[in-house]
Amino acid sequence: MKIVCIGGGPAGLYFGLLMKQLDPRHDITVVERNKPYDTFGWGVVFSDATMDNMRQWDPPTAAEIQQAFNHWDDIELKFKGRTLRSGGHGFVGIGRKKLLNILQARCEQLGVKLQFETEVDADTDFPDADLIIASDGINSRIRNKYAPIFKPDIVTRPNRYIWLGTHRLYDAFTFVFEKTEHGWFQAHIYKFDADTTTYIVETPESVWKAHGLDKAGMDESIAFCEKLFAADLQGHKLMTNARHLRGSAWLNFQRVTCEQWSHFNGRAHVVLMGDAVHTAHFAIGSGTKLAIEDAIELTRQFKELGDTPERIPEVLQRYQALRRVDVLRLQNAAWNAMEWFENVGERYADQLPPEQFMYSMLTRSQRISHENLRLRDKAWLEGFERWFAERAGLQLPAHVQAPPPMFTPYTVRSVTLKNRVLVSPMAQYSCVDGLPGDFHLIHLGARALGGAGLVVAEMTCPSADARITPGCPGLWNEAQRDAWKHIVEVVHRQSDAKIALQIGHAGPKGSTNAPWDASGADHPLPAGNWPLLAASAVPYLDGGAVPRAMTRADMQRVRDDFVRSTRYAADAGFDWLELHCAHGYLLSSFISPLTNRRSDDYGGSLAHRLRYPLEVFAAVREAWPQHLPLSVRISAHDWVDGGITPDDAVQIARAFKSAGADMIDCSSGQVSALQKPTYGRMYQTPFADRVRNEAGIATIAVGAISEADHVNSIIAAGRADLCAIARPHLANPAWTLTEAAKIGYTPIPWPRQYLAGKNQMETLFAREKAQQSQPQYKEPA
Ligand SMILES: Cc1cc2nc3c(=O)[nH]c(=O)nc-3n(C[C@H](O)[C@H](O)[C@H](O)COP(=O)(O)OP(=O)(O)OC[C@H]3O[C@@H](n4cnc5c(N)ncnc54)[C@H](O)[C@@H]3O)c2cc1C
Ligand SMILES: Cc1cc2nc3c(=O)[nH]c(=O)nc-3n(C[C@H](O)[C@H](O)[C@H](O)COP(=O)(O)O)c2cc1C
């Protein structure tokens, strides 16, 4: 085959040499606009997995790279006058120049033609080629030429960064954070050869502008960074090797993805590779890894399907299908890490103490979990766990190992939860006339015995017409109060769990079926309906029952109903109360602009839409004993254009905080039937994180949190203070006890009646773990 690689970066060179090695008869040319030793950029980072891959595909190149590699294990953080370090992270770095020189030499040795100082205008410059690799980097001319076919999606990110180098040497991947009068700067630092270190400085656009760096030349920018990071640089200079660049030396990262990776131009097949088709932010490693792995995958497909021109279409199809998945996975992790660095200043650096800040930084991509950190550096993690537990109020003798964060206590007002797990409120639709009965005693009682710190009873309604379904519980009369009191007393007598009640009014989503009845959840009852109230006359479902927009008299009546329920809840002995302001129910219908169309004082701006929910909150807070906690559940994202966004959620949380809320329970959605949520593991936790660290109020994270490892990571990183677990508790009332056994946390107390099962469960999980544990490759953080 005749192959031309446009662009002699890692992708083009490595693919060229691999294909030549596959069959020396291939005629391969790499065309590069620069001179052979004229390359920019400092060190690049590889993972051990990429190195293993390279060793398999071309041992001589891998051996050369291996010799030139710098390996380091530790990550060091310099922050607020402290230096923290954790190990076991295993990175390797190499100078970009050195890497390209090794690849160039190997290409020449194998007979790949290298044509330097040649600017390629178009793929059609090579009419006799069978295959053209567009490995022409992030600004790929070839990708741009065929943009309607490749459909690139290019997102320019807000932070500014500058690639610099220094001769100060470091023995760890180092992060330094410095605050100026305008905001935070961070440096990402790693040594890549015997006497040089990459030094990338990054800051938000607003901070960069406030310092006038948008008008600064290269020398001024370097002088600025040298002064800012003087303590770290210890007299060393910063250097640039990009003096050829026009315009600002400070770049914005561009995230590139493409829908289609290849195209037949009428004569040859053109395929994108490396940065031309995808980019990954430097916060997670380097695009070089992806470029090299692209080259390997395409070669593998030629090897498996045949390296002849006829096989090209099939090969390219498989290449795209396979690479796309891996690349997306890495890009997602890189995106999380990038966002962490974009928001790090005010959200984390200003809020978190150094130990927790370090933990948050190490887990920024969200693919490194608590147990993964334990594998990397047990001593560091145990030190962190001790620090965390002591902050949570535990006094531990030196020989006693601290519990993981999930099993530390948490105190709000006068209530101390034994751990950070909540049984999330879950409607059971099993009452008659709003009276909880045997089912509720068994249901809530079993979960109270199952290890959670707080069991939250389902949404309970302040009046009969406030119910979602005829089976929903109520708290508008003394019989209901007494029924709840019985349950609360049993829970208190038989377990050390606390018990909460969630009070809520169904509003526009009332008078509907239980999920298993008639036409199913959210659909109107076939008969026996009651009139609905809402902020505005907007039905939840198209064609569904239309609620009446509340009058001021309705508002006063409903507020007073909430107060009556609150007093009954206090009489019943509940430890904690939650006000339901989420999921499109009555109070939520005021908050969301999708459901609140009012033109009076209770509609319009967010501040006005919050007025009624805050009025109810204030009345409830007043009626609820001062020594007991009151949390508020919100929908932090409507998942509909024009609806509530996480930015609004921060404002909503601030308003409830000022009104005296203790915690915000960060759920999302169910406000509009048009919602398009993005589900995934811990998918609502970013809202709890933002609210906690931007509004400065404690939060409860909820949604697809299904393992102790999730809870530990969330709590330890300060992304929330408590985790609510719903569906897993339906299947397993003893979810907390089970998860403790799974991670080998054995000091957790069990109900004494169940003790015979504890040891057995712990032994079985320990055995399972031992069987599974094999040396594993560790991804870079
Ligand atoms: C200047 C620069 C510095 C970088 N520094 C670092 C770093 O220090 N650390 C790090 O981890 N990552 C760095 N990166 C990013 C990382 O190297 C890339 O993700 C990786 O190089 C991707 O490899 P690639 O082969 O796809 O693209 P590139 O390495 O960008 O290679 C593309 C090549 O194509 C050539 N080219 C483009 N258009 C034409 C044309 N029309 N005709 C001929 N030749 C053309 C370019 O000169 C370039 O050599 C840098 C990238 C660049 C471009
Ligand atoms: C059967 C069921 C009933 C629910 N009822 C309520 C409720 O009464 N109040 C509430 O705020 N959320 C309710 N939810 C939402 C859960 O509390 C929780 O936010 C959601 O299920 C996501 O958590 P998970 O992924 O752990 O299930 C309910 C969820 C389920 C599955």
Coordinates of N, CA and C in Angstrom, one line a residue, residues 540 592-595 597 635-646 648 668-678 687:
Y540 N -48.7 18.7 34.9 CA -47.4 18.0 34.8 C -47.3 17.2 33.5
S592 N -39.4 26.5 40.1 CA -39.0 26.4 38.7 C -39.7 27.4 37.8
P593 N -39.0 28.0 36.9 CA -39.7 28.9 35.9 C -40.5 28.1 34.9
L594 N -40.3 26.8 34.8 CA -41.1 26.0 33.9 C -42.5 25.9 34.4
T595 N -42.7 25.9 35.7 CA -44.0 25.7 36.3 C -44.6 26.9 37.0
R597 N -45.6 30.5 36.4 CA -45.9 31.6 35.4 C -46.5 32.8 36.0
S635 N -34.7 20.2 43.6 CA -34.2 19.7 42.3 C -33.2 20.7 41.8
A636 N -31.9 20.3 41.8 CA -30.8 21.2 41.5 C -30.7 21.4 40.0
H637 N -31.5 20.6 39.2 CA -31.4 20.7 37.8 C -32.7 20.2 37.2
D638 N -33.3 21.1 36.4 CA -34.6 20.6 35.8 C -34.3 19.7 34.6
W639 N -33.1 19.7 34.0 CA -32.8 19.0 32.8 C -33.6 19.3 31.6
V640 N -34.1 20.6 31.6 CA -34.8 21.1 30.5 C -34.3 22.5 30.2
D641 N -34.1 22.9 28.9 CA -33.7 24.3 28.6 C -34.7 25.2 29.2
G642 N -34.2 26.3 29.8 CA -35.1 27.3 30.4 C -35.5 27.0 31.9
G643 N -35.1 25.8 32.3 CA -35.5 25.4 33.7 C -34.4 25.7 34.7
I644 N -34.5 25.2 35.9 CA -33.5 25.4 36.9 C -32.2 24.8 36.5
T645 N -31.1 25.5 36.8 CA -29.8 25.0 36.5 C -29.0 24.8 37.8
P646 N -27.8 24.2 37.7 CA -27.0 24.1 39.0 C -26.6 25.5 39.5
D648 N -28.5 28.1 39.4 CA -29.7 28.5 40.3 C -29.7 27.8 41.6
S668 N -32.6 16.0 41.7 CA -32.8 16.8 40.5 C -34.0 16.2 39.7
G669 N -34.5 17.0 38.8 CA -35.5 16.6 37.8 C -36.9 16.3 38.4
Q670 N -37.7 15.6 37.5 CA -39.1 15.3 37.8 C -40.0 16.5 37.9
V671 N -39.5 17.6 37.4 CA -40.2 18.9 37.4 C -41.0 19.0 36.1
S672 N -40.4 18.5 35.0 CA -41.1 18.6 33.7 C -41.0 17.2 33.1
A673 N -42.1 16.8 32.4 CA -42.1 15.5 31.7 C -41.1 15.6 30.5
L674 N -40.6 16.8 30.1 CA -39.7 16.9 29.0 C -38.3 16.8 29.4
Q675 N -38.0 16.5 30.6 CA -36.6 16.4 31.1 C -35.8 15.4 30.3
K676 N -34.5 15.7 30.2 CA -33.5 14.8 29.6 C -32.3 14.7 30.5
P677 N -32.5 13.9 31.6 CA -31.3 13.9 32.5 C -30.2 13.0 31.9
T678 N -29.0 13.3 32.4 CA -27.8 12.5 32.0 C -27.6 11.6 33.3
F687 N -24.0 18.3 41.9 CA -24.8 19.4 42.4 C -24.6 19.6 43.9

